[in-house]
Tab-separated table of C-alpha atoms and ligand atoms in Angstrom:
chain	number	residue	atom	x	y	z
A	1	UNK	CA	98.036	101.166	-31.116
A	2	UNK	CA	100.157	103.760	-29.630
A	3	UNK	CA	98.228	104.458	-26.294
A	4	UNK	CA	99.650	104.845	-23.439
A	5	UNK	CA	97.343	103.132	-21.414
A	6	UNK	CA	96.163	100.027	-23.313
A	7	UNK	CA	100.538	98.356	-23.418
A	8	UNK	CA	101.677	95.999	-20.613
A	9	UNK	CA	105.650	96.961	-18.990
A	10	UNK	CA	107.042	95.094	-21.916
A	11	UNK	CA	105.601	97.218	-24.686
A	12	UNK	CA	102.096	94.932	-25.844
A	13	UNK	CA	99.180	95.711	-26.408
A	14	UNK	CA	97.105	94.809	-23.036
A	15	UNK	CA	93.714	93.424	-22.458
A	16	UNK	CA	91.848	96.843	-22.830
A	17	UNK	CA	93.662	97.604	-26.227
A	18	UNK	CA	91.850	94.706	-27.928
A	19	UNK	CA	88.566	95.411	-26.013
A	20	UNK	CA	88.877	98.898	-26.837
A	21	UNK	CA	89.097	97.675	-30.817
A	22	UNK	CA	86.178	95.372	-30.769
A	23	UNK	CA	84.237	98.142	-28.812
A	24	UNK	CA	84.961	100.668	-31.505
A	25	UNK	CA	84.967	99.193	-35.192
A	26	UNK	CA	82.877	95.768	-34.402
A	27	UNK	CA	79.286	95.534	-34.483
A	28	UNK	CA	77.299	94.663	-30.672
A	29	UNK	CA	76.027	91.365	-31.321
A	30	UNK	CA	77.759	90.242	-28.196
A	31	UNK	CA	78.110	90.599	-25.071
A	32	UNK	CA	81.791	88.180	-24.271
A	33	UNK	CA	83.368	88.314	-20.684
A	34	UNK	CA	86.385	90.658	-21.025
A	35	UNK	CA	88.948	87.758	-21.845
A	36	UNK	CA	91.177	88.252	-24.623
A	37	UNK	CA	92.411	85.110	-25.551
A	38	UNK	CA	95.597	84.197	-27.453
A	39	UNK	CA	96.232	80.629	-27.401
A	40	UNK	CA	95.254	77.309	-26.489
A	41	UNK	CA	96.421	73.716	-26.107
A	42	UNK	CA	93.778	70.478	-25.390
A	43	UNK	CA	91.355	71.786	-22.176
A	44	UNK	CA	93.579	75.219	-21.666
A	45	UNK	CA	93.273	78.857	-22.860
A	46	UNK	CA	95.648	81.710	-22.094
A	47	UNK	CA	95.136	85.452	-22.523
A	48	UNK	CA	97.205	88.211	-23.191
A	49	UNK	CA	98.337	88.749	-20.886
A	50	UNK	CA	99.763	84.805	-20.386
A	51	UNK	CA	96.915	83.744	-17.407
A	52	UNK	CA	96.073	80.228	-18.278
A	53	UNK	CA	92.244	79.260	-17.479
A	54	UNK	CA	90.593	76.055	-17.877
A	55	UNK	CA	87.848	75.981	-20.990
A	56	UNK	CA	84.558	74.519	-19.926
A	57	UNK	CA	82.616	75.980	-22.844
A	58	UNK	CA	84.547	74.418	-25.436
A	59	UNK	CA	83.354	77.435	-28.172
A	60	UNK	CA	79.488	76.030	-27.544
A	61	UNK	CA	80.934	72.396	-27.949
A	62	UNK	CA	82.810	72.358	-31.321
A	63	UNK	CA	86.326	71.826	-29.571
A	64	UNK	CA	84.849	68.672	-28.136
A	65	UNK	CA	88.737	67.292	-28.842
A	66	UNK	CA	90.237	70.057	-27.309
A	67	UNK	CA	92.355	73.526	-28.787
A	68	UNK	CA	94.523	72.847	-31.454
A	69	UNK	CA	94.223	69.071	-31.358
A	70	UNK	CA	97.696	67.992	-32.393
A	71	UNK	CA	96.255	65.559	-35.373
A	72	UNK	CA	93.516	68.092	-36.771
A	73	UNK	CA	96.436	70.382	-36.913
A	74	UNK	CA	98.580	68.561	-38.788
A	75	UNK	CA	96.072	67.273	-41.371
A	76	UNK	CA	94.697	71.177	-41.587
A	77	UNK	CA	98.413	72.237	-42.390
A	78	UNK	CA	99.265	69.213	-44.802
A	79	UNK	CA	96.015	69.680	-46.519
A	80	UNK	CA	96.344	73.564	-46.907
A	81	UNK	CA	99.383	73.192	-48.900
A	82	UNK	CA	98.091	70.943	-50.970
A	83	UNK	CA	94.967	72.077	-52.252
A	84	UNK	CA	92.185	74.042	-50.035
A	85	UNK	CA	89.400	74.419	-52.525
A	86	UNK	CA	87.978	73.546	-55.827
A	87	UNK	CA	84.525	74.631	-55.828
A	88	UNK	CA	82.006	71.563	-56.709
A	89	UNK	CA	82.271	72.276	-59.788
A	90	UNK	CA	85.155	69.739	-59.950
A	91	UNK	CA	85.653	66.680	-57.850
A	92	UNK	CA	88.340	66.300	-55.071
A	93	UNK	CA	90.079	63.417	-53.152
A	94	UNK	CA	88.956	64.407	-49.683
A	95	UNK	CA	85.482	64.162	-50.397
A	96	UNK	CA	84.792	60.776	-51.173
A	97	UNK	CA	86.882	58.903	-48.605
A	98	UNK	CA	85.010	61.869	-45.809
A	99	UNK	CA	81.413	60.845	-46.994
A	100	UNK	CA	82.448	56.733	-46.642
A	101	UNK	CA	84.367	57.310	-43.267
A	102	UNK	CA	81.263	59.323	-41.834
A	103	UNK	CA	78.174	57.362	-43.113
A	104	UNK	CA	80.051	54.445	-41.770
A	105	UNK	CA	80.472	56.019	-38.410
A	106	UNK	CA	77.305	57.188	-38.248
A	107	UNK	CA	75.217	54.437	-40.322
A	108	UNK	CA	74.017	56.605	-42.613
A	109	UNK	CA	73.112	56.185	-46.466
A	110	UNK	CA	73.761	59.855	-47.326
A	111	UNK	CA	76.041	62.792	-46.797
A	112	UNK	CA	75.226	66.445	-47.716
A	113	UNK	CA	78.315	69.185	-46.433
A	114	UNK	CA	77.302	72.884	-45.871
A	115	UNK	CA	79.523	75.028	-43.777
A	116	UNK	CA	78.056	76.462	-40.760
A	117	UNK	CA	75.351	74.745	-38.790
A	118	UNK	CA	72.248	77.341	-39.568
A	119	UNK	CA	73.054	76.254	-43.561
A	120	UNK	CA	72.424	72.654	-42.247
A	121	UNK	CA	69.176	73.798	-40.774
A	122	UNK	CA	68.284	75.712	-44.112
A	123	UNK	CA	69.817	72.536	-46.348
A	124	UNK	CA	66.759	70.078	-44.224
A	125	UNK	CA	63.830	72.102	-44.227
A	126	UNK	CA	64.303	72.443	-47.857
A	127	UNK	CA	64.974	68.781	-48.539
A	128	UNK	CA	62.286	68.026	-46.230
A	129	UNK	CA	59.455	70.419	-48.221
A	130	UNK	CA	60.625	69.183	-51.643
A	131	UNK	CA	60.515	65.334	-49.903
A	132	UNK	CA	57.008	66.096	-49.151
A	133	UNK	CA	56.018	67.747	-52.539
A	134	UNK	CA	57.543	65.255	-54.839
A	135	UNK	CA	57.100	62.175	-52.312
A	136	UNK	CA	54.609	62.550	-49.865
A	137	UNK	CA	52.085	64.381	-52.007
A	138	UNK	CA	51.597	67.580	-50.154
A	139	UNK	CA	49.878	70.549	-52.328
A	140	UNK	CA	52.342	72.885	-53.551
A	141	UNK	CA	53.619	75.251	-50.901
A	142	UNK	CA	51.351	73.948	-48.083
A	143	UNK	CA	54.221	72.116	-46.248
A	144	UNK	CA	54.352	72.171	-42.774
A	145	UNK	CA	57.355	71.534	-40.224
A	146	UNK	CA	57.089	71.260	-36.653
A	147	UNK	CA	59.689	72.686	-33.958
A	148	UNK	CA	59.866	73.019	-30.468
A	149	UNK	CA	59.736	75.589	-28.342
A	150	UNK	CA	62.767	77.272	-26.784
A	151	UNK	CA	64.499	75.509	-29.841
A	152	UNK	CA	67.779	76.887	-30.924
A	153	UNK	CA	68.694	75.994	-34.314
A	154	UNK	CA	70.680	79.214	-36.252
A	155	UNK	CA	70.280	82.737	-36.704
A	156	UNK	CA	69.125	83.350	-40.428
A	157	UNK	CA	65.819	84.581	-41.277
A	158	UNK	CA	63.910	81.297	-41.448
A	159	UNK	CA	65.515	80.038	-38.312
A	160	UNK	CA	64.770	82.872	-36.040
A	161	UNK	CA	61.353	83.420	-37.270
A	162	UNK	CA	60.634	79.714	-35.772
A	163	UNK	CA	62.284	80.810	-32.645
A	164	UNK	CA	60.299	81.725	-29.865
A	165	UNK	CA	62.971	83.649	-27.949
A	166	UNK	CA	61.866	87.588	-28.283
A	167	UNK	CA	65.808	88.483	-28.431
A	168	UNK	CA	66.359	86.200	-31.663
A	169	UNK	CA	63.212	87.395	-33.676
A	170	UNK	CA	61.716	90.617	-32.530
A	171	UNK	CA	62.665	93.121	-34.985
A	172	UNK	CA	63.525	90.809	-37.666
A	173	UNK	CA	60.258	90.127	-39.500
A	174	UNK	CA	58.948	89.470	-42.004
A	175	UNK	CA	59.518	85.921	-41.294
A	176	UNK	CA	59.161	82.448	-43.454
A	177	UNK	CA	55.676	80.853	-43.440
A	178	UNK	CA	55.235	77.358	-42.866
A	179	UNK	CA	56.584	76.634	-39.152
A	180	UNK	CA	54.228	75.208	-36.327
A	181	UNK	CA	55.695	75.329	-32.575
A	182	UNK	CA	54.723	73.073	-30.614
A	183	UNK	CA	56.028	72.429	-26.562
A	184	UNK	CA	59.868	70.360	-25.895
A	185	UNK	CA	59.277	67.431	-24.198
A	186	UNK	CA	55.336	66.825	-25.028
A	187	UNK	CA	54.746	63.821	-27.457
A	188	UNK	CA	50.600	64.229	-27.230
A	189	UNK	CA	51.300	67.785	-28.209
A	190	UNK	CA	53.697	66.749	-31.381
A	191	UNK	CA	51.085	64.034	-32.416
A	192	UNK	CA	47.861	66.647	-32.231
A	193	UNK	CA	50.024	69.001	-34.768
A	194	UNK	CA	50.746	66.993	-37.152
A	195	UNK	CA	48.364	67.318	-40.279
A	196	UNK	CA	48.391	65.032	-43.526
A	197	UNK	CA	50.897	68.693	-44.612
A	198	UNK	CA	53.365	67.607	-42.171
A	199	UNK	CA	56.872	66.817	-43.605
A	200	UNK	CA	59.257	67.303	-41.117
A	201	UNK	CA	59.775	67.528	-37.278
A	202	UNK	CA	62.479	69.466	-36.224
A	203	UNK	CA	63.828	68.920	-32.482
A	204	UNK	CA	66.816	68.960	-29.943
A	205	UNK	CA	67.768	65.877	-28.629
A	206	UNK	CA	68.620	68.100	-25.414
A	207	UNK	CA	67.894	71.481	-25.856
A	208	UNK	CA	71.495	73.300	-25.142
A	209	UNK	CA	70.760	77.127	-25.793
A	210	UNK	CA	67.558	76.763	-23.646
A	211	UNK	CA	69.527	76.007	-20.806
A	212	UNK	CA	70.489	72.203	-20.854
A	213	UNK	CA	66.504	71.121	-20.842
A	214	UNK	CA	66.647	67.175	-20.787
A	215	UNK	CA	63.305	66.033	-22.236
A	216	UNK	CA	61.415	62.891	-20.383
A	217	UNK	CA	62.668	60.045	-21.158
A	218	UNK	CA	61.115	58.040	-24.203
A	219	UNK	CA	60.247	61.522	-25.582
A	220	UNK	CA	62.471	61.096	-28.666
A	221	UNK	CA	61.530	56.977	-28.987
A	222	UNK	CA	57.908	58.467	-28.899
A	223	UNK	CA	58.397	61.198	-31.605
A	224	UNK	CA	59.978	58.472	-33.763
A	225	UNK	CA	57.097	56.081	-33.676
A	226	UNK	CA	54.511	59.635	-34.334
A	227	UNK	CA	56.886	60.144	-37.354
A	228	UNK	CA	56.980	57.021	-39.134
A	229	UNK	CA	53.491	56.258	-38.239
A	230	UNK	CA	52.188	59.918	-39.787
A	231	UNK	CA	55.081	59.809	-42.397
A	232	UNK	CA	56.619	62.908	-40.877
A	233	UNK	CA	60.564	63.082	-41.453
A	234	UNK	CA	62.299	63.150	-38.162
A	235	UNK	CA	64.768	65.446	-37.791
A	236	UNK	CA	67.271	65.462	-35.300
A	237	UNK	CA	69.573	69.044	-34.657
A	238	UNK	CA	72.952	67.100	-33.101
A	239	UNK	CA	75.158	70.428	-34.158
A	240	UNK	CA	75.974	70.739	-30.283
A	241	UNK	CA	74.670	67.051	-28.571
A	242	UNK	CA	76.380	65.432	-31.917
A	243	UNK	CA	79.987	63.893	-31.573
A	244	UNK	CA	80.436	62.768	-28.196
A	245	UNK	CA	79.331	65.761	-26.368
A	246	UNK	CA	76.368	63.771	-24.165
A	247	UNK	CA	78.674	60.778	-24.053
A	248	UNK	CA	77.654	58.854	-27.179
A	249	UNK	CA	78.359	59.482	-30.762
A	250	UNK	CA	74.918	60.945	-31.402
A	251	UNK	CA	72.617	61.695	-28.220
A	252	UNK	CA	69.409	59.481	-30.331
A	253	UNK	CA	71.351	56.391	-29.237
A	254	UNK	CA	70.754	57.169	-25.831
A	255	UNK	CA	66.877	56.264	-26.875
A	256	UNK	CA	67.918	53.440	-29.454
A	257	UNK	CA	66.586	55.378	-32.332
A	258	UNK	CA	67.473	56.376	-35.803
A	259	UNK	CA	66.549	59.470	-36.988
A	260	UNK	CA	65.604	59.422	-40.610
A	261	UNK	CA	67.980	63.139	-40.948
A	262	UNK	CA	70.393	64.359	-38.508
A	263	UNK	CA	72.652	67.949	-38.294
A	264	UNK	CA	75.886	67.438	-37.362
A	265	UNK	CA	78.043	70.766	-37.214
A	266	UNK	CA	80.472	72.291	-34.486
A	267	UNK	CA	82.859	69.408	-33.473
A	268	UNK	CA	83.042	67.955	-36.869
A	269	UNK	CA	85.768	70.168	-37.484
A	270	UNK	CA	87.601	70.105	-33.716
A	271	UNK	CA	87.003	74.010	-34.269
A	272	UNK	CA	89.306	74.302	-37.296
A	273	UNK	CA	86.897	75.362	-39.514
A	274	UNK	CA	83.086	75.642	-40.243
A	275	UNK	CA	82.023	72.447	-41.067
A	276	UNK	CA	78.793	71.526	-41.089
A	277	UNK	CA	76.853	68.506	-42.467
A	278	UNK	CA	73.136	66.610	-43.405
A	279	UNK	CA	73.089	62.783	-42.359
A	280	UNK	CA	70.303	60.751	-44.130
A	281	UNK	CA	69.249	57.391	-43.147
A	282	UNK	CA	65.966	57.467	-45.353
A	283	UNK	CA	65.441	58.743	-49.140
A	284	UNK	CA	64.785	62.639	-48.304
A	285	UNK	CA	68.215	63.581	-49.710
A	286	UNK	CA	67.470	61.663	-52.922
A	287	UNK	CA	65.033	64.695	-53.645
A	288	UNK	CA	67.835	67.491	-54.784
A	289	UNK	CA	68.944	67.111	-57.981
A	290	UNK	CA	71.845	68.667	-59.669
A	291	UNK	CA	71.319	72.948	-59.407
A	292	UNK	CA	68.990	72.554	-56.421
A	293	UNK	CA	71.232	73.286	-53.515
A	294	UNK	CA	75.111	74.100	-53.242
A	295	UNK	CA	77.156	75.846	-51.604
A	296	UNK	CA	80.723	77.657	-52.500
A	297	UNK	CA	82.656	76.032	-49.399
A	298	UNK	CA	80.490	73.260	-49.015
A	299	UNK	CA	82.962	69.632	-49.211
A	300	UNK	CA	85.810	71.648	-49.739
A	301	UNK	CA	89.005	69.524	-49.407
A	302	UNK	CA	90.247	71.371	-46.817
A	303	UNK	CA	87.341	71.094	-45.112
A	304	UNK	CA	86.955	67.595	-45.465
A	305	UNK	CA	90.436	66.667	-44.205
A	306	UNK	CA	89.878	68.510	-41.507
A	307	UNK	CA	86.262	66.654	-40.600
A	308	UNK	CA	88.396	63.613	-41.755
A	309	UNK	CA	91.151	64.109	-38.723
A	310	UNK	CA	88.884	65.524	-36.091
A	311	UNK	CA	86.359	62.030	-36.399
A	312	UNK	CA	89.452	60.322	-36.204
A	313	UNK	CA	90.608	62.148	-32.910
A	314	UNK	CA	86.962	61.813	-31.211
A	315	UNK	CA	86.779	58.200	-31.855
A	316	UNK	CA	90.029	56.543	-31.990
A	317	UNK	CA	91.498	58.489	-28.633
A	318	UNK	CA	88.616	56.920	-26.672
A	319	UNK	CA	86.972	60.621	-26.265
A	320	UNK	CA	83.274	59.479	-26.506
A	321	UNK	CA	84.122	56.987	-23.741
A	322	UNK	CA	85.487	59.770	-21.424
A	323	UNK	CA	82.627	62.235	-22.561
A	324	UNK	CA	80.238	59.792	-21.004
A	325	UNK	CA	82.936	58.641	-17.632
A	326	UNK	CA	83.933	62.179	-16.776
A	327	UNK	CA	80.149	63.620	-17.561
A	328	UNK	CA	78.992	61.326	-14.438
A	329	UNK	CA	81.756	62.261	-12.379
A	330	UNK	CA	80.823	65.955	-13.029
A	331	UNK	CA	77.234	65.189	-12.440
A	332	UNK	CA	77.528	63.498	-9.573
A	333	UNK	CA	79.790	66.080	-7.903
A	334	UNK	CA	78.012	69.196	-8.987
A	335	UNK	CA	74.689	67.435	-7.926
A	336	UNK	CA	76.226	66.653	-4.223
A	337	UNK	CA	76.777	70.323	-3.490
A	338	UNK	CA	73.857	71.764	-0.718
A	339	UNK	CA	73.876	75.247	-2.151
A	340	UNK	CA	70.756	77.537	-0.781
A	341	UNK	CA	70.938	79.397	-4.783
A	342	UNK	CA	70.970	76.281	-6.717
A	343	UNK	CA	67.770	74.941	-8.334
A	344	UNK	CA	68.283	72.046	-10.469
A	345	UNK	CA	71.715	70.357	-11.772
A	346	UNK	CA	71.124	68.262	-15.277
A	347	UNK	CA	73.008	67.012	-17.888
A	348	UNK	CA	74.293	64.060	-19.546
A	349	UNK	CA	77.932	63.636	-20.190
A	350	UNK	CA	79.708	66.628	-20.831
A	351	UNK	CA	76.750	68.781	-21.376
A	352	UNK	CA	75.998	70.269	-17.825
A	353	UNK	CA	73.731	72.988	-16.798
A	354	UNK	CA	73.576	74.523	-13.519
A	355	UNK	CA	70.122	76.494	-12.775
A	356	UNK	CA	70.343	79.358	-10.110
A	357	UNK	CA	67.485	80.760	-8.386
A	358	UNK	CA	66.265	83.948	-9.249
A	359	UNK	CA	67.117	85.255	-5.472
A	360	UNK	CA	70.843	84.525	-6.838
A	361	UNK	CA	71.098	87.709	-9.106
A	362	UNK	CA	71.798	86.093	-12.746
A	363	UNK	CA	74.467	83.487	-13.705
A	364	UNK	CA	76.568	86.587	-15.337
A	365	UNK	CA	78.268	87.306	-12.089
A	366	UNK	CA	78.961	83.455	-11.157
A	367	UNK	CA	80.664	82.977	-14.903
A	368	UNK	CA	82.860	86.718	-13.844
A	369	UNK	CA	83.885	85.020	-10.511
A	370	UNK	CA	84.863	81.390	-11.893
A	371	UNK	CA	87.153	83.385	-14.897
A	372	UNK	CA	89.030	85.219	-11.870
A	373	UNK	CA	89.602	81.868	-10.849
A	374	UNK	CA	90.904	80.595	-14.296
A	375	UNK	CA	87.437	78.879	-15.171
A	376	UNK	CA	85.753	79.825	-18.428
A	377	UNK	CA	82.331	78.955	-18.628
A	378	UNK	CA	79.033	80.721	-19.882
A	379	UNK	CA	75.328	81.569	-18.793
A	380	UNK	CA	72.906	80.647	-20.768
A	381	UNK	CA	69.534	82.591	-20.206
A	382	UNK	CA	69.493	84.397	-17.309
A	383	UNK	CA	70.159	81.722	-14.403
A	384	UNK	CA	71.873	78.831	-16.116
A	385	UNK	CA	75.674	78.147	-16.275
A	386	UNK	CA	76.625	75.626	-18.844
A	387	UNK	CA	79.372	73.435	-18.566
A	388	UNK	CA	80.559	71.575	-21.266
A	389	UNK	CA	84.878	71.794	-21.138
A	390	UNK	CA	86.779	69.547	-23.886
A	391	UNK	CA	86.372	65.513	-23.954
A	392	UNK	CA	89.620	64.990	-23.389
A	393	UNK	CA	88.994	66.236	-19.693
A	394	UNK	CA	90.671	63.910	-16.785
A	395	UNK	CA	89.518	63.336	-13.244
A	396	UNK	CA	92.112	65.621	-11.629
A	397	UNK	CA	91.429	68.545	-13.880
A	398	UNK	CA	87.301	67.659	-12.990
A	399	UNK	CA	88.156	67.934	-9.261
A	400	UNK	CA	89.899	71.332	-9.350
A	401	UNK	CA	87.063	72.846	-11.534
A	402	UNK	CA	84.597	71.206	-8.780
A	403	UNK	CA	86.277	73.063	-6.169
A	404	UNK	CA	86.284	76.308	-8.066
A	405	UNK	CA	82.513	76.253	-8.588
A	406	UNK	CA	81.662	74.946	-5.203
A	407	UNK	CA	84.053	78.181	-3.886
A	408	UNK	CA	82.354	80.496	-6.025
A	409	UNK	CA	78.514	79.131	-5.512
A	410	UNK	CA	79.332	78.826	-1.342
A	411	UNK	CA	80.479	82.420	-1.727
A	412	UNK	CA	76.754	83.679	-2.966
B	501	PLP	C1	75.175	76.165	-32.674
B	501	PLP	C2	73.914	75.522	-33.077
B	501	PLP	C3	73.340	75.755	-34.345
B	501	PLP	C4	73.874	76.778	-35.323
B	501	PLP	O1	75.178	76.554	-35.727
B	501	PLP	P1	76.028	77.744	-36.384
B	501	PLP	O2	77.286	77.076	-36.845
B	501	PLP	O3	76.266	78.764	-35.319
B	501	PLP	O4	75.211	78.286	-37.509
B	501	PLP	C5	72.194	75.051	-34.673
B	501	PLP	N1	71.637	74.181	-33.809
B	501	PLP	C6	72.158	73.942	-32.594
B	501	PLP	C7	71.488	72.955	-31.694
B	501	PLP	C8	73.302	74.612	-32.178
B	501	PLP	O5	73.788	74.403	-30.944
């Protein structure tokens, strides 16, 4: 710690000290912008070095109620001193009362809490295989599930070996059998995969990590009819469209459907915690018996509070509402600007993406520009900037952000 160049006048540790750290005792997985950040309050982030910026990322959409959401905070701290975990081995009170509160939310029968949102992916596709052993009468270990291309759904082994981005998979084999991709967006192409093996289709109801990709419309409406016609359990990955993010509770009700499972993760805990969790509308869940799946942290009671407060937050503070009033505004403004580099604008709600040309050099240098402003924000791919700041996002804060990325995309 005692380097001359990595403290500030007063002493601390700057920017490059903590950069310097990561660099030296943390693995490479990532590649961040070089922002060290030390605190934040609702849409806000400051550094180190006390620059404030505005948070249009939102940690990939799980602080959909902003930083440090005053309520979450206060049921995380009461709940901490009470009692944080008990293993499911025993019972606790938070539990119970956070299954009711969210199947009622959501209108779902069933509740199964995991932590992170890959264990929700893993906690489905086996639910889904055993669904199709013991209920749909699939031979033993010929069950098939269908994804998507350009899907993003986790980074374990089974995940990634459905993935057909090189970066996730290449080096990572061998890989879990049993996983047909088929193309986002193409209904003929789901309903020519599916065999009398098919248990499960797996699918974005936008695909975020691709890049924002909005699929047609009545994709999704279309997918559900395939499914319940074929018996095929559809499966809907709402870990980042989930929980106001596109402007309605769940992004299906933007087609009127029900999915028969859906993954909610990210914003169930406001970014407190990992929370992650399995939403059944049909009998799939009804398949694991006791010893057939767990999970250490899984329903924990602090965990569970937390989900408890940050629901609360989303829906009683009118942040869905805004998601889908201020996601327009954006829209609309970002879509006015006549900018020679910009391909396509998309989104819905609060879930933006910004495609750049190729000409334009990469969306990297756009994101580097926007944080000297005091704009966070992240490419995704090569050429696409995603916006998605905090629900709780008002008009005034929209217009200055507007300005920023109309500066920085006028500027080349
Ligand atoms: C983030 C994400 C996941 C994985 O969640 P983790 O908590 O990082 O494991 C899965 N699916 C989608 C659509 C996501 O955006």
């Amino acid at each position: 710690m005692d380097r001359g160049h990595s403290t500030n006048q007063h002493g601390h540790p700057d920017r490059d000290y903590f950069i310097d750290l990561e660099n030296t005792y943390g693995a490479h997985n990532y590649k961040p912008l070089d922002v060290v950040l030390e605190r934040g309050e609702g849409i806000w982030v400051w550094d180190v070095a006390g620059n404030r910026y505005m948070d249009c990322l939102s940690a990939y959409s799980a602080v959909n109620q902003g930083h440090c959401h005053p309520r979450i905070l206060a049921a995380a701290v009461e709940q901490a001193r009470k009692l944080t975990l008990t293993s499911r081995a025993f019972r606790n009170d938070q539990l119970g009362p956070f299954y009711r509160e969210l199947c009622e939310l959501t209108s779902s029968h069933k509740v199964l809490p995991m932590n992170s949102g890959a264990e929700a992916v893993e906690t489905v596709i086996k639910s889904v295989r055993k669904w199709g052993y013991q209920v749909k009468g699939v031979p033993s270990d010929q069950a098939e599930v269908i994804v998507c291309a350009n899907n993003f759904h986790g980074r374990t082994i089974t995940i990634v070996g459905f993935s057909t981005d090189e970066s996730s998979r290449a080096g990572f084999g061998p890989f879990t059998p049993g996983f047909k991709v088929v193309p986002y967006g193409d209904a003929e192409a789901l309903e020519r995969a599916i065999t009398s093996n098919t248990v499960g289709f797996l699918v974005e109801p936008i695909q975020g990590e691709a890049g924002v990709i909005i699929p047609p419309a009545g994709y999704l409406r279309r997918a559900r009819e395939l499914c319940t016609r074929h018996n095929v359990v559809l499966i809907l990955d709402e870990i980042q469209t989930g929980l106001g993010r596109t402007g309605k509770l769940l992004a299906e009700q933007h087609e009127g459907i029900e999915s028969d499972l859906s993954l909610i993760g990210k914003a169930l805990s406001g970014g407190f915690y990992p929370v992650s969790a399995v939403l059944s509308n049909s009998e799939v869940l009804g398949v694991l018996k006791p010893g057939e799946h767990g999970s250490t942290f899984g329903g924990n009671p602090l965990a569970c509070a937390i989900a408890r407060a940050a629901l609360k937050a989303l829906v009683e503070e009118g942040m869905i509402e805004n998601a889908a009033r201020m996601g327009d505004y954006f829209l609309a403004a970002l879509s006015r600007f006549k900018s020679p580099i910009v391909k396509e604008v998309r989104g819905k709600g609060l879930l933006i993406g910004v495609e750049l040309l190729p000409e334009a050099g990469g969306a990297r240098r756009f994101c580097e520009k926007l944080m000297s402003r005091g704009l966070l924000c992240k490419e995704t791919h090569e050429n696409t900037i995603r916006f998605a700041p905090p629900l709780i996002i008002r008009q005034a804060e929209l217009d200055w952000a507007i300005e920023q990325i109309q500066s920085v995309l006028a500027e080349g």
